[in-house]
CSV table of C-alpha atoms in Angstrom, one decimal:
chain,number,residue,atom,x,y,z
A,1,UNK,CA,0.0,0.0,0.0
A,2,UNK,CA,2.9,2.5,0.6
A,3,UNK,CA,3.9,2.8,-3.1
A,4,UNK,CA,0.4,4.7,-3.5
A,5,UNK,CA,2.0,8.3,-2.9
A,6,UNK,CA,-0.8,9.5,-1.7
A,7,UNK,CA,-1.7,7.0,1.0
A,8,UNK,CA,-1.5,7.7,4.1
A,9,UNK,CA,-1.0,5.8,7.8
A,10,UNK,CA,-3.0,6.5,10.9
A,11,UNK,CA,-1.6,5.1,14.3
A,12,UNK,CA,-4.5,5.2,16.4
A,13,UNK,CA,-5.8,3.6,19.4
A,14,UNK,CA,-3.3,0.7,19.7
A,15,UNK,CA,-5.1,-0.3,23.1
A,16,UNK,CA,-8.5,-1.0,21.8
A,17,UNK,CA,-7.0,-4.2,20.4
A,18,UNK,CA,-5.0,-5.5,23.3
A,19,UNK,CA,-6.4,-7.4,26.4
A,20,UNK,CA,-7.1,-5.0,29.0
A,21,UNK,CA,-3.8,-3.3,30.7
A,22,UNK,CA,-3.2,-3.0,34.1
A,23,UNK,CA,-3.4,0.0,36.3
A,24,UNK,CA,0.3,0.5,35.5
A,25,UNK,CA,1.7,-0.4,32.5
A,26,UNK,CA,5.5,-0.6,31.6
A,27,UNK,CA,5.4,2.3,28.1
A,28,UNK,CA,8.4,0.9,27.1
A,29,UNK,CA,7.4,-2.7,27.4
A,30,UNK,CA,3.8,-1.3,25.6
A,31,UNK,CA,6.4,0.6,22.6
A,32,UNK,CA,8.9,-2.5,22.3
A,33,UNK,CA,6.0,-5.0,22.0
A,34,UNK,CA,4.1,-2.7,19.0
A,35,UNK,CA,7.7,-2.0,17.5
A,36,UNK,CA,7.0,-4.7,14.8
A,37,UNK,CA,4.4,-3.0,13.9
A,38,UNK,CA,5.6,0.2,14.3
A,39,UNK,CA,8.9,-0.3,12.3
A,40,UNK,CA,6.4,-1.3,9.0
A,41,UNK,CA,4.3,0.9,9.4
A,42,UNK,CA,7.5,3.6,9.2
A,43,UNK,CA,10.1,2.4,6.7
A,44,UNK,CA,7.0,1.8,4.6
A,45,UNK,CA,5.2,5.2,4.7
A,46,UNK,CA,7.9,7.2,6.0
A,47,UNK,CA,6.9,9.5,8.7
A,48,UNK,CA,5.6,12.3,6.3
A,49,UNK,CA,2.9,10.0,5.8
A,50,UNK,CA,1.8,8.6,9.7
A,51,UNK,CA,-0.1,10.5,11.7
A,52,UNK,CA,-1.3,10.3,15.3
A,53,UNK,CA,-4.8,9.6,16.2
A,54,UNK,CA,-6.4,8.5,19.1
A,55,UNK,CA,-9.7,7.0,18.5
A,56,UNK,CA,-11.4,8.2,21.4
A,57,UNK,CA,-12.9,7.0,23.0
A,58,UNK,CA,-12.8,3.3,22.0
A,59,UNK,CA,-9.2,3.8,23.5
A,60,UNK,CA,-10.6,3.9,26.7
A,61,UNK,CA,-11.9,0.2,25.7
A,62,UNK,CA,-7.9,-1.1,26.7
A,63,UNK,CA,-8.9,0.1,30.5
A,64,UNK,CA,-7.4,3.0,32.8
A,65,UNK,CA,-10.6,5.1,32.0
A,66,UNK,CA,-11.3,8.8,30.7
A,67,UNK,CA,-8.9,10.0,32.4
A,68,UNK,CA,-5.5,7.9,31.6
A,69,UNK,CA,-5.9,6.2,28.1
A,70,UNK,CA,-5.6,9.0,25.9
A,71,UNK,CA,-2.2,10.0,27.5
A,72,UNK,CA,-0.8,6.5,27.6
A,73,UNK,CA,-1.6,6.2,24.2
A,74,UNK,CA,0.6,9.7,23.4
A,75,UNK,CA,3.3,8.7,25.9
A,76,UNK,CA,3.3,5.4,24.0
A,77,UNK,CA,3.5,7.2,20.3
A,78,UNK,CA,6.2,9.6,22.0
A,79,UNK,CA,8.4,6.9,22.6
A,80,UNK,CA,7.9,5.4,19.4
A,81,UNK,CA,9.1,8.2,17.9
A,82,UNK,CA,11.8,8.6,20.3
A,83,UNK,CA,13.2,5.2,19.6
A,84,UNK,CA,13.2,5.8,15.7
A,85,UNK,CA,15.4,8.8,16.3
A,86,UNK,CA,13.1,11.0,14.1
A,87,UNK,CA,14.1,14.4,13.2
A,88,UNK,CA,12.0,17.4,15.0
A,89,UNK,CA,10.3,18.1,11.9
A,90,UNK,CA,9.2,14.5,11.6
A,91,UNK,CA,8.1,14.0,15.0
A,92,UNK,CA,5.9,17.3,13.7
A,93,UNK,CA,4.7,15.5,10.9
A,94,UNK,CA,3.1,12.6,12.7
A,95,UNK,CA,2.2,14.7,15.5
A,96,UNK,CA,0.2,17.1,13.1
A,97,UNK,CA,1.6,18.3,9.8
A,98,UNK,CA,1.0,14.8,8.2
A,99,UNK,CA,-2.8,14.8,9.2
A,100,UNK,CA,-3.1,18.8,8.0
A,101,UNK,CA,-1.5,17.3,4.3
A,102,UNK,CA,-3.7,14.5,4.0
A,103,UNK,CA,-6.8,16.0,4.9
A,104,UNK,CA,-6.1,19.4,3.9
A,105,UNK,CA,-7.0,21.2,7.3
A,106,UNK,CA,-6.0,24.7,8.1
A,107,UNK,CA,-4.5,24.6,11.4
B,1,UNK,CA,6.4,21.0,21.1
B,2,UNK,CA,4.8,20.9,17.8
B,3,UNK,CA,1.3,21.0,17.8
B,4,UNK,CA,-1.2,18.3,17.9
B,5,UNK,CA,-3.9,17.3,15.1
B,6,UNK,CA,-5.8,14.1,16.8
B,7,UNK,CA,-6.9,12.5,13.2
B,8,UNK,CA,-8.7,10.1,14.8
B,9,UNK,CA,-12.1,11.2,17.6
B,10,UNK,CA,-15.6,10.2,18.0
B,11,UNK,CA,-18.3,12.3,19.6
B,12,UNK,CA,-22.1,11.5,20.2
B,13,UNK,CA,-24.8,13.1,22.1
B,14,UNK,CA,-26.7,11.1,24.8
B,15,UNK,CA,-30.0,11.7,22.3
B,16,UNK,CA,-28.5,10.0,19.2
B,17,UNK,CA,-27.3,6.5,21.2
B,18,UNK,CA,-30.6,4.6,19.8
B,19,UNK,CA,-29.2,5.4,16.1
B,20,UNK,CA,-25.6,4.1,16.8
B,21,UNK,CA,-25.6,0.7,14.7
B,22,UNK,CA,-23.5,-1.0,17.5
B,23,UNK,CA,-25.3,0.4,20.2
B,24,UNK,CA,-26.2,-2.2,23.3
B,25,UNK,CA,-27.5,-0.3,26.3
B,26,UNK,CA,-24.6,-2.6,28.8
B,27,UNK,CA,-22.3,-1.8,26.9
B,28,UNK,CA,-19.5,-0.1,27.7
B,29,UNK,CA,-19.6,3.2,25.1
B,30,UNK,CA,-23.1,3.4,26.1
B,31,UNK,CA,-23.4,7.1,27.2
B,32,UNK,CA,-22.6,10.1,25.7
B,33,UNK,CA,-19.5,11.3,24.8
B,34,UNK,CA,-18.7,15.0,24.3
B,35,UNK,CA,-16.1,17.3,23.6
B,36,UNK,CA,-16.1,18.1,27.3
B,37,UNK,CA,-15.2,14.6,28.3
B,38,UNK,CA,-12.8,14.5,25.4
B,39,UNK,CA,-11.0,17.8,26.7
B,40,UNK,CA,-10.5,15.8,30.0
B,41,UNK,CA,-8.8,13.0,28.4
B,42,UNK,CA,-6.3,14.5,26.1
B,43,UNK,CA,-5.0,17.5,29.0
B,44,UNK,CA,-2.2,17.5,29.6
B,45,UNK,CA,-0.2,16.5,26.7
B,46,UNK,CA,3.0,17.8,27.0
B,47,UNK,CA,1.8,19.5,24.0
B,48,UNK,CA,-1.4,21.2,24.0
B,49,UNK,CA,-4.1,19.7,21.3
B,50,UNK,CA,-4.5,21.7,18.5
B,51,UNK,CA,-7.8,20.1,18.1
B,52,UNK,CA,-9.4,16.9,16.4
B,53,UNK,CA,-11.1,15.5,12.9
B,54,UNK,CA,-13.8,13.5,13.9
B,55,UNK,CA,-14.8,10.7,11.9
B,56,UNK,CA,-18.0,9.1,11.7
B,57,UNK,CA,-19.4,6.3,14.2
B,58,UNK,CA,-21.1,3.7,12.5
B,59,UNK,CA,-24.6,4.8,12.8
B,60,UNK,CA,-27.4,2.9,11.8
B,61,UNK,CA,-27.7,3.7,7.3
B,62,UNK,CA,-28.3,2.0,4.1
B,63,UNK,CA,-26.3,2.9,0.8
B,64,UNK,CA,-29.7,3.9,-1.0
B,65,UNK,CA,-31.8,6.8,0.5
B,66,UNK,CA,-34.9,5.2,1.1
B,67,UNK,CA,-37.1,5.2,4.5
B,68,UNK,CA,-34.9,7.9,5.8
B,69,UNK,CA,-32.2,5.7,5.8
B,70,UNK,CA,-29.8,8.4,5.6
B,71,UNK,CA,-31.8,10.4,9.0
B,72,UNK,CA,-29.0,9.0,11.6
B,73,UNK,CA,-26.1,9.9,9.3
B,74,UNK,CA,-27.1,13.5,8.5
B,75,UNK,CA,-27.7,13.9,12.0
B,76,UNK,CA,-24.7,13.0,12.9
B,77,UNK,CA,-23.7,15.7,10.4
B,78,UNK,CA,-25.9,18.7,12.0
B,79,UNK,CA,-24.8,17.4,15.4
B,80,UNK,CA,-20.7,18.4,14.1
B,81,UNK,CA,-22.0,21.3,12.8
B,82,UNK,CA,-23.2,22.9,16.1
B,83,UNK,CA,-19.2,22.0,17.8
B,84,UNK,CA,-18.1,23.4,14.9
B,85,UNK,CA,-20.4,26.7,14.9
B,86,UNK,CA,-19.8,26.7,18.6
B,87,UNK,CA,-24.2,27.2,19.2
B,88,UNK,CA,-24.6,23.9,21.7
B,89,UNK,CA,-27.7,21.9,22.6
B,90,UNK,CA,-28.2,22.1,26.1
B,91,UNK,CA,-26.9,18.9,27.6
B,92,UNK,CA,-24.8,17.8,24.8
B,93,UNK,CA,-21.0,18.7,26.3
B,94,UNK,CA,-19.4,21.6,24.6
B,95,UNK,CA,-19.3,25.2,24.7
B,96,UNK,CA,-18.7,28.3,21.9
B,97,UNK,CA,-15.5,28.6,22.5
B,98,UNK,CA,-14.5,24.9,21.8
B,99,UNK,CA,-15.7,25.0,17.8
B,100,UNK,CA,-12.0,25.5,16.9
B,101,UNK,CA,-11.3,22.0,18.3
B,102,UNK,CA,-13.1,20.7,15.3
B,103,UNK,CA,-10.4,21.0,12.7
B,104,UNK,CA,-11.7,18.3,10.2
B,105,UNK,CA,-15.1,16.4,9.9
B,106,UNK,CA,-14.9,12.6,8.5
B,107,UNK,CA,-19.5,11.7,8.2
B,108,UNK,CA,-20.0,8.3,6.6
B,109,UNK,CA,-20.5,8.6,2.6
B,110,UNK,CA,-22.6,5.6,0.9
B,111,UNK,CA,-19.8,4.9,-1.1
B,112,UNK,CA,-20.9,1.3,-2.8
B,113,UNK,CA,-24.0,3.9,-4.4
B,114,UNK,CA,-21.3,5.1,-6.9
B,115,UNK,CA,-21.3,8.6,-7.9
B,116,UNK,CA,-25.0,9.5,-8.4
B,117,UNK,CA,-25.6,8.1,-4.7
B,118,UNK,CA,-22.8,10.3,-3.5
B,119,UNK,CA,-23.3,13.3,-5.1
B,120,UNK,CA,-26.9,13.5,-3.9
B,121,UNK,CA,-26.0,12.7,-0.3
B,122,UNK,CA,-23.1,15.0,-0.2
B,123,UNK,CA,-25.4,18.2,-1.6
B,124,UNK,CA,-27.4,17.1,1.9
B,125,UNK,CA,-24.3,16.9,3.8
B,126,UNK,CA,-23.6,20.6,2.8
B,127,UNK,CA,-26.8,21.6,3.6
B,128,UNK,CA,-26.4,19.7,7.4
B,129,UNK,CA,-23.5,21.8,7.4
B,130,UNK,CA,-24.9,24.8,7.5
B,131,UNK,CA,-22.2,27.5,6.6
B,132,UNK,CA,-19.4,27.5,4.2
B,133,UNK,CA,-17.1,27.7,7.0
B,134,UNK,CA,-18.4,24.3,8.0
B,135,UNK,CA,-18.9,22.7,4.9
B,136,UNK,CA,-14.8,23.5,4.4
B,137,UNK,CA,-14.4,21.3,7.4
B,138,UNK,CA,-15.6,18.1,5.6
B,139,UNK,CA,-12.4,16.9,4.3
B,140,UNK,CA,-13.5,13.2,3.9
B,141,UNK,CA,-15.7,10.6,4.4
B,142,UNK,CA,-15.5,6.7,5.5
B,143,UNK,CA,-17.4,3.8,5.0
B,144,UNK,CA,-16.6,1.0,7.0
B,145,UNK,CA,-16.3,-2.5,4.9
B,146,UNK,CA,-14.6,-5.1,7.1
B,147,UNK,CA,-17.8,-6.5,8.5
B,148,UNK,CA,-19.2,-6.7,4.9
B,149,UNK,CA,-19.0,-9.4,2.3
B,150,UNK,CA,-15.6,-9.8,0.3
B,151,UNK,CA,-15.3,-8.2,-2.9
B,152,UNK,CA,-17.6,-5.1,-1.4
B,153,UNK,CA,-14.4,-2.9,-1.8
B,154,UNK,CA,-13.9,-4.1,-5.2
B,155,UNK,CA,-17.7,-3.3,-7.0
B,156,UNK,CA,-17.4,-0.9,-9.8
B,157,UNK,CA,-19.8,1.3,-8.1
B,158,UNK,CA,-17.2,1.8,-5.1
B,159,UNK,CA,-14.2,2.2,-7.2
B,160,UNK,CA,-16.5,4.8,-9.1
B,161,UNK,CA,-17.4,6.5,-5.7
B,162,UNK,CA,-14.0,6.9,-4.3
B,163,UNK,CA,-12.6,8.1,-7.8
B,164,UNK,CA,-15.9,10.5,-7.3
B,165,UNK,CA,-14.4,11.7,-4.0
B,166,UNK,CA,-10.7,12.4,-5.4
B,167,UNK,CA,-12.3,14.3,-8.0
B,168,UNK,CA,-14.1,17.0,-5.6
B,169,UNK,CA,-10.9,16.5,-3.4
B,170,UNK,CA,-12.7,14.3,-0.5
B,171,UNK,CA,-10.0,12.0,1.1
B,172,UNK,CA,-11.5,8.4,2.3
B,173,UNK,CA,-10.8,6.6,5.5
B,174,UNK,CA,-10.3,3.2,5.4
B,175,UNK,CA,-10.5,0.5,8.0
B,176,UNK,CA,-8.4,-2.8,7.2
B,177,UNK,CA,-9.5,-5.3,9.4
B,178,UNK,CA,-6.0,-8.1,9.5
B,179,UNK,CA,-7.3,-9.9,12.6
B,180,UNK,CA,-8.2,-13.5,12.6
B,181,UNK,CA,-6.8,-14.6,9.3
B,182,UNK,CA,-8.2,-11.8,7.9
B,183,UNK,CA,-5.6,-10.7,5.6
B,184,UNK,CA,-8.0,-10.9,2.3
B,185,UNK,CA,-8.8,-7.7,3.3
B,186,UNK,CA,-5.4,-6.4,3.0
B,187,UNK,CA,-4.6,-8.0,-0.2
B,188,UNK,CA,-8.4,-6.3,-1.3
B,189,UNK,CA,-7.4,-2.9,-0.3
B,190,UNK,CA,-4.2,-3.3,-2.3
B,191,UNK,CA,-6.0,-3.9,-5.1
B,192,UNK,CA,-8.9,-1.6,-4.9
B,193,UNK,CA,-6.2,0.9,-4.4
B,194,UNK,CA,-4.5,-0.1,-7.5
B,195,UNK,CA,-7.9,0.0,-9.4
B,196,UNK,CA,-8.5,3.8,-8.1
B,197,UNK,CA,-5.0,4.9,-9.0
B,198,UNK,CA,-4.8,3.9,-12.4
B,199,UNK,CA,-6.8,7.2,-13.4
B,200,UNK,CA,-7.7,9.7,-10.2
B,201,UNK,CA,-5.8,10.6,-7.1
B,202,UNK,CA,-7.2,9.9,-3.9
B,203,UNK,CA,-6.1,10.5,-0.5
B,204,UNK,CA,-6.9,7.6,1.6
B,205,UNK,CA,-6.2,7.9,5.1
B,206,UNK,CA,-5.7,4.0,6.2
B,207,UNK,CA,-6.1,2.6,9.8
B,208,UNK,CA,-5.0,-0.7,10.1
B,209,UNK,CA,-6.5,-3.1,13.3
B,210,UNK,CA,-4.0,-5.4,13.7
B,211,UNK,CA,-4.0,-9.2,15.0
B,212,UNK,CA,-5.0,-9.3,18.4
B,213,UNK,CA,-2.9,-12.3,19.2
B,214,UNK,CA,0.1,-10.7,18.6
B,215,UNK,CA,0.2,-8.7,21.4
B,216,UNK,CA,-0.4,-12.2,23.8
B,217,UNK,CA,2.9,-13.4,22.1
B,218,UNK,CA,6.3,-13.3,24.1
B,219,UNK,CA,8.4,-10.3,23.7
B,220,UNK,CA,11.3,-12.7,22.7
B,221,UNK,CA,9.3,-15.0,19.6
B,222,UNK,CA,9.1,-14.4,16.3
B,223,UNK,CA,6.2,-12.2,15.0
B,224,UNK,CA,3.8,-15.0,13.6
B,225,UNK,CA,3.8,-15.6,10.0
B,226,UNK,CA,0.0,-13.6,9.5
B,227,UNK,CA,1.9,-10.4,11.0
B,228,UNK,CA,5.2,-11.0,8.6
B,229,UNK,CA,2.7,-11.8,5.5
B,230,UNK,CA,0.5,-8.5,6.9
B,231,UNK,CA,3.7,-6.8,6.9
B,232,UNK,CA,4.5,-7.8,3.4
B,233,UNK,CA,1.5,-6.1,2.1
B,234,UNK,CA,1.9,-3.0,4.2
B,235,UNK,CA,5.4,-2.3,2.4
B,236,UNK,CA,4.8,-3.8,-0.9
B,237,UNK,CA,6.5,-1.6,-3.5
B,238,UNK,CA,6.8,-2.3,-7.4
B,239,UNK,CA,10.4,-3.6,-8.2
C-alpha cells in the first residue's frame, strides 16, 4: 500500500486491540512489544505520511478510564518516535503536519 | 512542542445513542461522549491539542436513500456542525469557545451507491452543514467495509465512488481489518487501491486493526507468519 503516494497511515488507538492493561503499565514494554508493527508501518510510509490519532474514546476500551488512556496512548506514540530517532520536523509530521497534508486542514 | 492534530475522535450526544448501529444499552460506550469529556482526556499533553477531525461512528444507514435511511447519518452531520459553529444543545457537552477544536469532519458517505448516490447525499451533507465555513471542514468521508461481504471494496460502483471523491478532493478513510486470518482484506485494499489509482488521485487515510494475538505473544518470539505476510502487504512496493 505504501507505493500509493498519496496513501497515508494512521496510528491510532493501539489499546483497543490488546487485552485489558493493568493500572500500571510498563510504556516501554507497551512501545517494544508494537515495534513490529511500528517499524512497517514507518520504513514503509515514511513519517511524512503517519499521523497520530487517538480513537477516542474506543481507546478507553484497553482500560485506565477517561482520564488515563488518551495519554498513555501519546506517551506510547512519544516513545515510538523517540526510539526511531526521528528528526524534530518529523516527529511534527506525525504529531500534526502529516494529518493537515492528508486532509487538507488549516491549522 | 509541535502542535497536535488528533486524526482520529468520536463524539455523540446522549440523544443520538438509539441510532448508533452497534449500540447495546450494557455496553461499555453506552453514554454520551462530548467534547467536554474528550478535553479531559487528552489534558495535559506535553503539547497542547491543537484540536481533532472527527470521523464518523457507525450509525445505523443504508447505501440507497430510502425510508430515511440516511436520517441518523445526516444527523450526525448537524450534530458536528453545532461544535463546529460553537451554538450547543443544552446537555450535549461543549461550549462556543470549543468550535476551533473541530479541525476536520470525516461523516460516513454511501460509497458502494457510486457517484450519483454520492453526489446527492453529499449536496445534503452541505446543507447539514450549514455554513461554508463548516462545509470547508468536511475533508472526507468513510465507510466501514470489514464486516461486509468480500469483494464489497472491489464493486465498480465503489471504485467509481472513491474516484468520485478524489475528483471533488474528499480524502477516504479506510478501516483494514488483518485480525483472525483476515488478511483478504489487505490484499483487497491493495487492489482496490491499485484499481482507483490507475486514473484519479485519492487521498486515503488507512487505519489498520491489527491481529490481536500478537500482542499475547512473548516479547522474545518471532512475530507470527499472519503479522510478517500482513507486513508484506503493508510495504509492498513495485520492483
Amino acid at each position: 500500500m505504501a507505493r500509493f503516494p498519496k496513501a497515508y497511515m494512521k496510528l491510532s488507538g493501539g489499546f483497543s486491540e490488546l487485552p485489558p492493561l493493568p493500572s500500571e503499565p510498563d510504556i516501554p514494554s507497551l512501545v517494544e512489544q508494537l515495534r513490529p508493527w511500528t517499524d512497517v508501518i514507518f520504513d514503509a510510509f515514511g513519517p511524512e505520511r503517519v499521523m497520530f490519532g487517538s480513537d477516542w474514546p474506543v481507546c478507553n476500551l484497553g482500560g485506565g478510564g477517561n482520564e488515563v488512556t488518551w495519554r498513555r496512548w501519546h506517551a506510547v506514540v512519544e516513545q515510538v518516535l523517540d526510539r526511531r530517532r526521528l528528526s524534530d520536523e518529523q516527529k511534527a509530521a506525525v504529531w500534526g503536519q502529516t494529518a493537515v497534508a492528508a486532509y487538507g486542514i488549516d491549522i | 512542542m509541535p502542535p497536535i492534530v488528533d486524526s482520529h475522535v468520536h463524539l455523540f450526544p446522549r440523544s443520538h445513542l438509539p441510532s448508533l448501529a452497534w449500540f447495546s444499552a450494557d455496553g461499555p460506550l453506552a453514554s454520551q461522549h462530548s467534547v467536554d469529556q474528550y478535553r479531559a482526556a487528552a489534558a495535559p499533553a506535553s503539547s497542547p491539542v491543537r484540536g481533532f477531525i472527527f470521523l464518523e461512528t457507525d450509525r445505523i444507514s443504508s447505501v440507497q436513500e430510502s425510508d430515511h435511511s440516511w436520517t441518523h447519518v445526516l444527523d450526525e452531520v448537524s450534530f458536528l456542525a453545532r461544535i463546529a459553529l460553537g451554538e450547543p444543545i443544552p446537555g450535549e457537552g461543549h461550549r462556543h469557545v470549543d468550535r476551533w477544536l473541530c479541525l476536520g469532519i470525516v461523516p460516513w458517505a454511501p460509497v458502494p451507491g457510486g457517484p450519483a448516490v454520492l453526489e446527492r447525499y453529499m449536496d445534503l451533507v452541505k446543507q447539514r452543514a450549514r455554513t461554508d465555513a463548516v462545509w470547508k471542514k468536511v475533508r472526507g468521508v468513510r465507510c466501514l467495509v470489514q464486516d461486509k461481504p468480500p469483494g464489497t471494496m472491489l464493486e465498480q460502483g465503489f471504485v467509481d465512488g472513491l474516484k468520485w471523491l478524489g475528483a471533488k478532493g474528499f480524502a477516504f478513510d479506510l478501516g483494514v481489518d488483518a485480525r483472525q486470518g483476515g488478511l483478504w482484506q489487505l490484499r483487497e485494499a491493495v487492489e482496490m487501491l491499485g484499481r482507483v489509482y490507475e486514473d484519479a488521485e485519492v487521498a486515503f487515510v488507512i487505519s489498520v486493526f491489527l491481529p490481536l494475538f500478537f500482542f499475547a505473544v512473548s516479547l522474545t518470539s518471532r512475530p507470527p507468519l499472519q503479522t510478517q505476510s500482513a507486513s508484506l502487504w503493508l510495504c509492498h512496493r513495485p520492483a
